[in-house]
PDB file of C-alpha atoms in Angstrom:
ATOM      1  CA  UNK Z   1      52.552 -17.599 -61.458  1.00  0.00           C
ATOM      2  CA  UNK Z   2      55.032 -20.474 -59.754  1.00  0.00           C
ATOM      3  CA  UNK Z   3      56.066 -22.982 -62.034  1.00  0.00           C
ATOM      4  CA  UNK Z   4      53.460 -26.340 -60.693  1.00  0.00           C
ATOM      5  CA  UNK Z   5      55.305 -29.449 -59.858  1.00  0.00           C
ATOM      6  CA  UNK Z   6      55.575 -32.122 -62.829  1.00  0.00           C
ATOM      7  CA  UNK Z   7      51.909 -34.563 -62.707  1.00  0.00           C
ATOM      8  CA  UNK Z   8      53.580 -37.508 -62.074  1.00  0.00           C
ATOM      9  CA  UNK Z   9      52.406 -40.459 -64.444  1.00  0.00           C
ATOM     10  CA  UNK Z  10      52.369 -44.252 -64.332  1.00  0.00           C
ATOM     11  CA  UNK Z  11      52.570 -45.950 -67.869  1.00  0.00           C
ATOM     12  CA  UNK Z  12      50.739 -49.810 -67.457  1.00  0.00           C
ATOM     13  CA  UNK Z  13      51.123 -51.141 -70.519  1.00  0.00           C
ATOM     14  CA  UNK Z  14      52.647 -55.294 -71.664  1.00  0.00           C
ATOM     15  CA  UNK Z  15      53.993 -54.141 -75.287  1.00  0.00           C
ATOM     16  CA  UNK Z  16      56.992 -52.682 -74.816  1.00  0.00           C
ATOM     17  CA  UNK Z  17      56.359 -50.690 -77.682  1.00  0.00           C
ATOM     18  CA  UNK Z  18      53.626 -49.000 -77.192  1.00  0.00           C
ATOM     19  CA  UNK Z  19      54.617 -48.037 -73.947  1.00  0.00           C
ATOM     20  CA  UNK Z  20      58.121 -47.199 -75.220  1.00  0.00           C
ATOM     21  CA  UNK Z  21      55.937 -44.217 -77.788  1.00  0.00           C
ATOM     22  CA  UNK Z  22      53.141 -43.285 -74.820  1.00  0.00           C
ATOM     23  CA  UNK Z  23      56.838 -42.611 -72.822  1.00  0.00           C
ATOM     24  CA  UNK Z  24      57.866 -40.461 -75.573  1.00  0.00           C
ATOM     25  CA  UNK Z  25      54.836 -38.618 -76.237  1.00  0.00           C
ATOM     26  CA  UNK Z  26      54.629 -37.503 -72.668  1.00  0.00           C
ATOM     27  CA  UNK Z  27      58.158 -36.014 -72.571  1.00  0.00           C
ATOM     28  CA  UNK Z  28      56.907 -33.847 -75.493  1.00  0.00           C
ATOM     29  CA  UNK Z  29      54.790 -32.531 -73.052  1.00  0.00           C
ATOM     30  CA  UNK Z  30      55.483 -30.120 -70.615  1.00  0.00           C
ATOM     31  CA  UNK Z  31      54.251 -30.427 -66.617  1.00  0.00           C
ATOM     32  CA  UNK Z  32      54.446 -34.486 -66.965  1.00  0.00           C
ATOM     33  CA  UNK Z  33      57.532 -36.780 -65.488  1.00  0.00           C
ATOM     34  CA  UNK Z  34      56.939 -40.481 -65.908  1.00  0.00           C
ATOM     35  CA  UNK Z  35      57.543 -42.175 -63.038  1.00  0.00           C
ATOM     36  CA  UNK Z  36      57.459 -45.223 -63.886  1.00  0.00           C
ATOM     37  CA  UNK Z  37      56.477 -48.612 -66.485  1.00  0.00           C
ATOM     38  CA  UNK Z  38      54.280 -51.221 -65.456  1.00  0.00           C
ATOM     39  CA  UNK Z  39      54.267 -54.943 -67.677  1.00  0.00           C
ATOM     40  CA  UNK Z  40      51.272 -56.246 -65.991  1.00  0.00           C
ATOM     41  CA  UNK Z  41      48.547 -55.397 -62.707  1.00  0.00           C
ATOM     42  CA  UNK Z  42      50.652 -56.752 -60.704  1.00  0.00           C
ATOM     43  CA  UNK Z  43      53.872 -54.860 -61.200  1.00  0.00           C
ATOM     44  CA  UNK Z  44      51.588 -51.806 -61.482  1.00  0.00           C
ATOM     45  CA  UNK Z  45      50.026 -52.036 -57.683  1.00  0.00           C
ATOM     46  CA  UNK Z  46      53.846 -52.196 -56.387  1.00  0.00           C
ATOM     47  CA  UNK Z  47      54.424 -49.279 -58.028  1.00  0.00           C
ATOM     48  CA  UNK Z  48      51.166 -47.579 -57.158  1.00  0.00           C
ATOM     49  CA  UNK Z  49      51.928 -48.289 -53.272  1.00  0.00           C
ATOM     50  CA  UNK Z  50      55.674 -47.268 -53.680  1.00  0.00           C
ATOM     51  CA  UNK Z  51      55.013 -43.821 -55.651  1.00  0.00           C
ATOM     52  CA  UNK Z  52      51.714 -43.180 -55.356  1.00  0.00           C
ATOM     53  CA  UNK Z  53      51.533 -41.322 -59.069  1.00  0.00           C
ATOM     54  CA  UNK Z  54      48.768 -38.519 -59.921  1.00  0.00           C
ATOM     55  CA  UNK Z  55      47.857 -40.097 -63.364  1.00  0.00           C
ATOM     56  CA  UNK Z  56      47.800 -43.728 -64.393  1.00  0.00           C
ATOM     57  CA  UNK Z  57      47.765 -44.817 -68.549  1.00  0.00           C
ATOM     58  CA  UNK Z  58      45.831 -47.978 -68.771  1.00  0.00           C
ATOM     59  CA  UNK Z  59      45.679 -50.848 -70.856  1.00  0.00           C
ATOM     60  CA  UNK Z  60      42.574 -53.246 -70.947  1.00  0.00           C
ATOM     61  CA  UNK Z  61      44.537 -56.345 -71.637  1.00  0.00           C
ATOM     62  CA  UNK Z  62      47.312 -56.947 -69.135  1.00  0.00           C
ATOM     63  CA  UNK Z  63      48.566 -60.846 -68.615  1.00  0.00           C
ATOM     64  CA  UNK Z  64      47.489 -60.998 -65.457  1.00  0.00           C
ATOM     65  CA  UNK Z  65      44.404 -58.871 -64.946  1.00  0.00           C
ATOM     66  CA  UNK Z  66      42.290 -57.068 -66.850  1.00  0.00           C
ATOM     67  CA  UNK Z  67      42.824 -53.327 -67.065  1.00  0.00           C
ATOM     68  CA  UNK Z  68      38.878 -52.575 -65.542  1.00  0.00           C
ATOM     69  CA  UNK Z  69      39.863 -54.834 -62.280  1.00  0.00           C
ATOM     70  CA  UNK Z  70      42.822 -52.295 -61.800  1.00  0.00           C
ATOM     71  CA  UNK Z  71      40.636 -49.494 -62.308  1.00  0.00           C
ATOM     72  CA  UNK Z  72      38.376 -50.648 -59.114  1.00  0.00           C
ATOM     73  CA  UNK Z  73      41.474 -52.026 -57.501  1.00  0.00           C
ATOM     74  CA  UNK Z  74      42.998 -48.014 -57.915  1.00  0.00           C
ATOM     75  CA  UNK Z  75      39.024 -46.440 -56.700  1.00  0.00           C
ATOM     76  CA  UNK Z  76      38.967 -49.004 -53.513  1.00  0.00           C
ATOM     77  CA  UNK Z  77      42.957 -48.413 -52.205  1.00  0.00           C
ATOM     78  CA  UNK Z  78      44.388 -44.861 -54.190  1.00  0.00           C
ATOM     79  CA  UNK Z  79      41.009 -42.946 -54.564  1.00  0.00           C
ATOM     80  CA  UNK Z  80      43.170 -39.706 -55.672  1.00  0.00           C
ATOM     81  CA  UNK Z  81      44.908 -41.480 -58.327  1.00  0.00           C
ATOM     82  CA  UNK Z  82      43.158 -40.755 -61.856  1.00  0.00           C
ATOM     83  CA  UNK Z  83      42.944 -42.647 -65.013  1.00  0.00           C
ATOM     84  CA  UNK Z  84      43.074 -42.303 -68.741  1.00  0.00           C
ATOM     85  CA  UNK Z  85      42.181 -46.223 -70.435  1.00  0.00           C
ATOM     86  CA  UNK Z  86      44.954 -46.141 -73.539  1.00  0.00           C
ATOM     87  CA  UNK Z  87      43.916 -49.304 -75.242  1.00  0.00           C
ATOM     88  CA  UNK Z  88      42.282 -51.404 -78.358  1.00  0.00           C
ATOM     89  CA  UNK Z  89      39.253 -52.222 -76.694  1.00  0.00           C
ATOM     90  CA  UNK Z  90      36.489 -50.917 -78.297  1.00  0.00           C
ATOM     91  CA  UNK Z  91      33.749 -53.186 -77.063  1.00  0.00           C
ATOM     92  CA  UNK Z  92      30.849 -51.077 -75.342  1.00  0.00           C
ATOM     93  CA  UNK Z  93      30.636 -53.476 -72.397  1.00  0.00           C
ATOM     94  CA  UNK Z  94      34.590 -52.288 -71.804  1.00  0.00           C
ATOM     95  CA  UNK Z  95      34.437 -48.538 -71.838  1.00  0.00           C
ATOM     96  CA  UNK Z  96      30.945 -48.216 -69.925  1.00  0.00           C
ATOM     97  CA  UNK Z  97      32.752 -50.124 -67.073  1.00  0.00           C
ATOM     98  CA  UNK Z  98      35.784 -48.079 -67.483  1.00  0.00           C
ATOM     99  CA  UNK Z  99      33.495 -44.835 -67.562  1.00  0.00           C
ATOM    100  CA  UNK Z 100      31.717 -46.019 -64.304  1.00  0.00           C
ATOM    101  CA  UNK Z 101      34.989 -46.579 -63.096  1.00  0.00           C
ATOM    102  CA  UNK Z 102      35.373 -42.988 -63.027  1.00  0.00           C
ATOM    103  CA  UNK Z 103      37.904 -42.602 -65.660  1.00  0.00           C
ATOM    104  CA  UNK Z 104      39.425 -39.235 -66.904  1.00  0.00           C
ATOM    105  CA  UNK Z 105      39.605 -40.282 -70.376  1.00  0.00           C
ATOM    106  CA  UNK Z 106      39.623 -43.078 -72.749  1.00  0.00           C
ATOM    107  CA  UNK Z 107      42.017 -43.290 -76.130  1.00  0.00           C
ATOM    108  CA  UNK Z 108      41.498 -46.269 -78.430  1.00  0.00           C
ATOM    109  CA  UNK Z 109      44.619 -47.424 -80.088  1.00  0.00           C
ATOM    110  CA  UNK Z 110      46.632 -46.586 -82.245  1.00  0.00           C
ATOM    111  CA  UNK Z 111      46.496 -42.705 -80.744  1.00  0.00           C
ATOM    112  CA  UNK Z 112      48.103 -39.736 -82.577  1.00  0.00           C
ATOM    113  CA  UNK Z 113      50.073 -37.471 -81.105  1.00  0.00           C
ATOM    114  CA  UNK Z 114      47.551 -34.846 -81.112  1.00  0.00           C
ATOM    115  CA  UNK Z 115      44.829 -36.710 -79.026  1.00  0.00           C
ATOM    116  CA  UNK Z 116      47.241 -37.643 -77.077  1.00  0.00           C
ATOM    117  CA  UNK Z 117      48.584 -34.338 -76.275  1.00  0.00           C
ATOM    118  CA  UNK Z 118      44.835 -32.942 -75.895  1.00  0.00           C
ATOM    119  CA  UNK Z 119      43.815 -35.562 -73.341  1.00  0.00           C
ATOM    120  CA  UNK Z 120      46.527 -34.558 -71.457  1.00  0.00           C
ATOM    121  CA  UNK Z 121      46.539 -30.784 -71.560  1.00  0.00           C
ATOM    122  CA  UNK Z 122      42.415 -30.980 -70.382  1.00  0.00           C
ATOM    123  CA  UNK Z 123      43.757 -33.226 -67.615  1.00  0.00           C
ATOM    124  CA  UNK Z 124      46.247 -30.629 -66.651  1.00  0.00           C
ATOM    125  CA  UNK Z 125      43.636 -27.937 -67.008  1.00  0.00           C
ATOM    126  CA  UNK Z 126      41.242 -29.912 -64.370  1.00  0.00           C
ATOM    127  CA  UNK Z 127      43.910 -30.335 -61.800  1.00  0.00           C
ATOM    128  CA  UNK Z 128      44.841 -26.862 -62.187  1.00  0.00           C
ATOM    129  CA  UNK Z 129      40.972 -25.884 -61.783  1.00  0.00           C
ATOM    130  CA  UNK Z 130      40.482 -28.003 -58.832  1.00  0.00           C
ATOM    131  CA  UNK Z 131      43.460 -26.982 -57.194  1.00  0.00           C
ATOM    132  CA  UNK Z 132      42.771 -23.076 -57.292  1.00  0.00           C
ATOM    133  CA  UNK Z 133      38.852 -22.865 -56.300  1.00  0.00           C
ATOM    134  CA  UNK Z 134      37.439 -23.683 -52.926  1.00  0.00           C
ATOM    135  CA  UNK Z 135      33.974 -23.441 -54.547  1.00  0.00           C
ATOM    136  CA  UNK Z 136      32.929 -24.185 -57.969  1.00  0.00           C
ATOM    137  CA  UNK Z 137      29.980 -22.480 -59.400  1.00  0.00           C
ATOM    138  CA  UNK Z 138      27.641 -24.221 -62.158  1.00  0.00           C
ATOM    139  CA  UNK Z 139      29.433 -22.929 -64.937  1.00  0.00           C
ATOM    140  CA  UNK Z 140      32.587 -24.096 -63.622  1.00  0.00           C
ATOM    141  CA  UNK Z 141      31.677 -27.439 -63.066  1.00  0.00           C
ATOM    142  CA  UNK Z 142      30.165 -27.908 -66.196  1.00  0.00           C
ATOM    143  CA  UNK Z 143      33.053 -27.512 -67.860  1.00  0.00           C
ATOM    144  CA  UNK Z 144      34.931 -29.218 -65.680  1.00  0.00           C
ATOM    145  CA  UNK Z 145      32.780 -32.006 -66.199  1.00  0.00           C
ATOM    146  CA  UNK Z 146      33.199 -31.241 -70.174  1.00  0.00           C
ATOM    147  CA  UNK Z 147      29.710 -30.157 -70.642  1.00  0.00           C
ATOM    148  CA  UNK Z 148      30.421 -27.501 -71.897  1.00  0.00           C
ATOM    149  CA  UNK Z 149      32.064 -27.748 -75.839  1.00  0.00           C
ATOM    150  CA  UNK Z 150      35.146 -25.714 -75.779  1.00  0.00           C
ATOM    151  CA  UNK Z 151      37.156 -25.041 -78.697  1.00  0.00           C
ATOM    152  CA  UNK Z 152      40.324 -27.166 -79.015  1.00  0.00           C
ATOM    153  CA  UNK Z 153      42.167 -26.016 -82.355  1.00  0.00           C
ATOM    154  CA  UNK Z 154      43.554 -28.942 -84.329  1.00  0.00           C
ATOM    155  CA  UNK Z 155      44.931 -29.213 -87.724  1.00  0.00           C
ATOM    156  CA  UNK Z 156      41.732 -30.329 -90.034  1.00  0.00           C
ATOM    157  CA  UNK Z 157      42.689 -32.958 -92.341  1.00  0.00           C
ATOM    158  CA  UNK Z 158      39.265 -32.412 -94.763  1.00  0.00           C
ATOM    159  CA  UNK Z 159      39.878 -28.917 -95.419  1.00  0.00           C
ATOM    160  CA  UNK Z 160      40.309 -28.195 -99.342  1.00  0.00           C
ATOM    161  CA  UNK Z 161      40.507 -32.217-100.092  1.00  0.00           C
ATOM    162  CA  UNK Z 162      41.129 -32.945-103.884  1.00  0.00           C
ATOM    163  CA  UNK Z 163      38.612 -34.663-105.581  1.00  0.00           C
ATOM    164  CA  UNK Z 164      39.162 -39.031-104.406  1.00  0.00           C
ATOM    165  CA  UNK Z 165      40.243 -38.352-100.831  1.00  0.00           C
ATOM    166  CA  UNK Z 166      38.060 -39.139 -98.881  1.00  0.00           C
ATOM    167  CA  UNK Z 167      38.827 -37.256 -94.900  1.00  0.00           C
ATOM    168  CA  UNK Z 168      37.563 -40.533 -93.070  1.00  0.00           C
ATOM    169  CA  UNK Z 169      39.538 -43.104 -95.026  1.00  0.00           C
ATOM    170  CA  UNK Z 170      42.249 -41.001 -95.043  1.00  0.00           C
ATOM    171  CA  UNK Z 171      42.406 -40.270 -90.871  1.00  0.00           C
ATOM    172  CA  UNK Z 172      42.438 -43.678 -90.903  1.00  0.00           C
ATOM    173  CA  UNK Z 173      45.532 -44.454 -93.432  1.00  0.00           C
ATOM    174  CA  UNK Z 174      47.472 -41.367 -90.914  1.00  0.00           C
ATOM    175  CA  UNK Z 175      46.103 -44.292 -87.864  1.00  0.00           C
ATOM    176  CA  UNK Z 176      47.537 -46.778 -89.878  1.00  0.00           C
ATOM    177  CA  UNK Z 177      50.696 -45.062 -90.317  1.00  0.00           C
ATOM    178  CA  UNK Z 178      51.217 -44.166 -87.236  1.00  0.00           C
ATOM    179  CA  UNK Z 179      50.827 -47.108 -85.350  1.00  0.00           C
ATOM    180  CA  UNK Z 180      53.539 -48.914 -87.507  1.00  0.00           C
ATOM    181  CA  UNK Z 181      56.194 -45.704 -87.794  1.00  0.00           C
ATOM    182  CA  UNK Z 182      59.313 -47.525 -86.289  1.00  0.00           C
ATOM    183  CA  UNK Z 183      59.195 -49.959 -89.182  1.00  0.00           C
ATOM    184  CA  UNK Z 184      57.156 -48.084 -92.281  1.00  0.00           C
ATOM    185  CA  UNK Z 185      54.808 -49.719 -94.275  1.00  0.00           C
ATOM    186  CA  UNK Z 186      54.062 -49.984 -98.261  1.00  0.00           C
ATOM    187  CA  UNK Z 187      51.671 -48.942 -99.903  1.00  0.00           C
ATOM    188  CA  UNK Z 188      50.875 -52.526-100.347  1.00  0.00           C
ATOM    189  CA  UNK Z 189      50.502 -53.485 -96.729  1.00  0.00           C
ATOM    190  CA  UNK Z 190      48.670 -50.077 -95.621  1.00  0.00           C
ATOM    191  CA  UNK Z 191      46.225 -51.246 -98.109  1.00  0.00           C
ATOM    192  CA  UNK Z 192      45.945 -54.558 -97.055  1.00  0.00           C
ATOM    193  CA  UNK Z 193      45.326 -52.793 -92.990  1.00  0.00           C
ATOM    194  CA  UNK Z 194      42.507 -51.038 -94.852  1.00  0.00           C
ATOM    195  CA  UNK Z 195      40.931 -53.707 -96.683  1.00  0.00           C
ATOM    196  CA  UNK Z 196      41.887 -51.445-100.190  1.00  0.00           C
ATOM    197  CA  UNK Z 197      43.844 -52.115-103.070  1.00  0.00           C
ATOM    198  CA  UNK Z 198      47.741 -50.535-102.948  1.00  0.00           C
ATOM    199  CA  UNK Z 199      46.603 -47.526-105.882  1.00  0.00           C
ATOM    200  CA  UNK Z 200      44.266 -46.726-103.693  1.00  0.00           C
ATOM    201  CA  UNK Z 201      46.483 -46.835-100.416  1.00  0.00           C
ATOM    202  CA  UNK Z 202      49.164 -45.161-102.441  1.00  0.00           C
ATOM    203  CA  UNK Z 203      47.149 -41.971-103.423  1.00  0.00           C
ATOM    204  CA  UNK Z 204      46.186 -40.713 -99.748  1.00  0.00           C
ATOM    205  CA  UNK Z 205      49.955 -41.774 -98.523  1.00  0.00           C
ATOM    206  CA  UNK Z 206      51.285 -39.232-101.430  1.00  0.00           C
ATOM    207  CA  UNK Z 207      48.739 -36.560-100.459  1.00  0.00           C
ATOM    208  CA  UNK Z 208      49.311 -37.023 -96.918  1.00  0.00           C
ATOM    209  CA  UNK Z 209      53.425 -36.886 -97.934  1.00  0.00           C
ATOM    210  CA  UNK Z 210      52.711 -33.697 -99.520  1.00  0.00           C
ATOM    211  CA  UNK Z 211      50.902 -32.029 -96.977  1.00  0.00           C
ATOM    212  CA  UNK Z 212      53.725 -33.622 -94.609  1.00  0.00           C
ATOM    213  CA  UNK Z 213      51.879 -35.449 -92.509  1.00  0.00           C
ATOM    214  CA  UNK Z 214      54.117 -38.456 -92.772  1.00  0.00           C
ATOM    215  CA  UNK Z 215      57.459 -38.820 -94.810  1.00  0.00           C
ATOM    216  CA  UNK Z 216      58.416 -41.360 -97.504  1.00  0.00           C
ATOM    217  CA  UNK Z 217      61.951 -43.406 -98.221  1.00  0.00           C
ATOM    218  CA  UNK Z 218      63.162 -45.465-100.701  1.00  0.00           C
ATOM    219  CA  UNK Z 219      64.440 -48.726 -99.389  1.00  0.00           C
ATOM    220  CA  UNK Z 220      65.467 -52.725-100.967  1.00  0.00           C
ATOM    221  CA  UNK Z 221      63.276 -55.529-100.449  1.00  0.00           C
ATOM    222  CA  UNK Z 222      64.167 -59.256-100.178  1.00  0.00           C
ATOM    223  CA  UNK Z 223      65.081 -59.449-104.030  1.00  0.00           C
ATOM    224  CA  UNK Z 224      66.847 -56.003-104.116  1.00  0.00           C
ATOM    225  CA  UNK Z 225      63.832 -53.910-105.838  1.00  0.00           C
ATOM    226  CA  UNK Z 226      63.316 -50.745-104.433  1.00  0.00           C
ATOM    227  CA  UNK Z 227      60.246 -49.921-102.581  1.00  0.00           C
ATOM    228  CA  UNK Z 228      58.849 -47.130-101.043  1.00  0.00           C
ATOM    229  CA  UNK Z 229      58.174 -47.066 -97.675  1.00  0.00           C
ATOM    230  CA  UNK Z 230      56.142 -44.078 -95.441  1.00  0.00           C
ATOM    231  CA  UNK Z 231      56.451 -43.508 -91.808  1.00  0.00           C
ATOM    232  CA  UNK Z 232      54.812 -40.963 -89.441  1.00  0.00           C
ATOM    233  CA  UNK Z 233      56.257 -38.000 -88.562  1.00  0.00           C
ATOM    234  CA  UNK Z 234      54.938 -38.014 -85.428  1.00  0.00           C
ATOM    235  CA  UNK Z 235      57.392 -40.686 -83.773  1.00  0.00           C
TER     236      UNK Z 235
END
């Protein structure tokens, strides 16, 4: 089979962070090129008339616009541009106007690496599946409608837990982690993210450092004490 042409991908995004990692994560991913970073709606409609991308990455709150008026800006003028919302809205209101929008996908913040990566393989998959049928029978639209629950493999963190680790809290302390790798947190502060005390915080970080899910290091706070600090391996 020919090699397919890189999907070419529009990153909207105002922190310059997060876009910086969303950059990153798709260059770990083969068959995407980034095309180009948007700051705000309008910058983004420039470059959606100069470049015309396959796949936009979304944010909800832009300084200019909200994120849903670009979505229906993108259906009324670049109907064969897609959408995947990467944002912290989580209000209802947000992603059922985003769904009718007719969006591909919708990641709540902070993402992992391995969401990530799965959004964008299925969105691969459905390009590839539209591209190579002239008919689609009803199998083959349910699952390209993802009716149809296919297996994804993924690395389970609940498997064989020891006893005080709880798999919810502790997804969440990897979240945590993950959304604040440049820098590292304590124990102290993770705890404080997850309204918990810093033993508590500190016991999933050292499981989740010994199944090496994230790494730790020693560093010197203000007054020259060491601390320990983790940090996702992801980023």
């Amino acid at each position: 089979m020919s090699k397919l042409k890189p999907i070419e991908v529009l990153i909207v995004e105002d922190d310059a962070r997060v876009a910086n990692v969303n950059r990153r994560f798709m260059e770990k991913i083969e068959g995407f090129q980034v095309v180009g970073i948007a700051a705000n709606g309008q910058e983004a409609k420039v470059w959606l008339e100069e470049m015309r991308p396959q796949l936009v990455l979304l944010d909800v709150y832009l300084p200019d616009m909200k994120g849903i008026e670009l979505v229906w800006y993108i259906r009324q003028h670049c109907k064969d541009i897609d959408i995947i919302m990467i944002t912290a809205a989580e209000e209802i209101e947000v992603i059922q106007d985003a769904l009718r929008g007719g969006v591909f996908d919708y990641l709540v913040k902070p993402v992992l690496f391995d969401r990530f990566k799965q959004s964008m393989e299925k969105y691969r998959l459905h390009l590839q599946t539209l591209s190579s049928h002239q008919r689609l029978d009803q199998k083959q639209v349910d699952q390209l409608l993802g009716h149809v629950q296919e297996p994804i493999p993924e690395r389970s963190l609940s498997k064989a837990l020891p006893k005080g680790i709880d798999p919810v809290t502790l997804e969440k302390v990897v979240q945590v982690v993950q959304a604040h790798s440049e820098q590292g947190l304590t124990a102290e502060q993770v705890g404080k993210h997850l309204g918990a005390s810093r033993t508590t915080a500190r016991r999933y970080l050292e499981y989740l450092v010994s199944i090496k899910r994230i790494r730790a290091d020693h560093t010197y706070g203000a007054i020259g004490r060491p601390e320990r600090k983790y940090y996702a391996e992801q980023i």
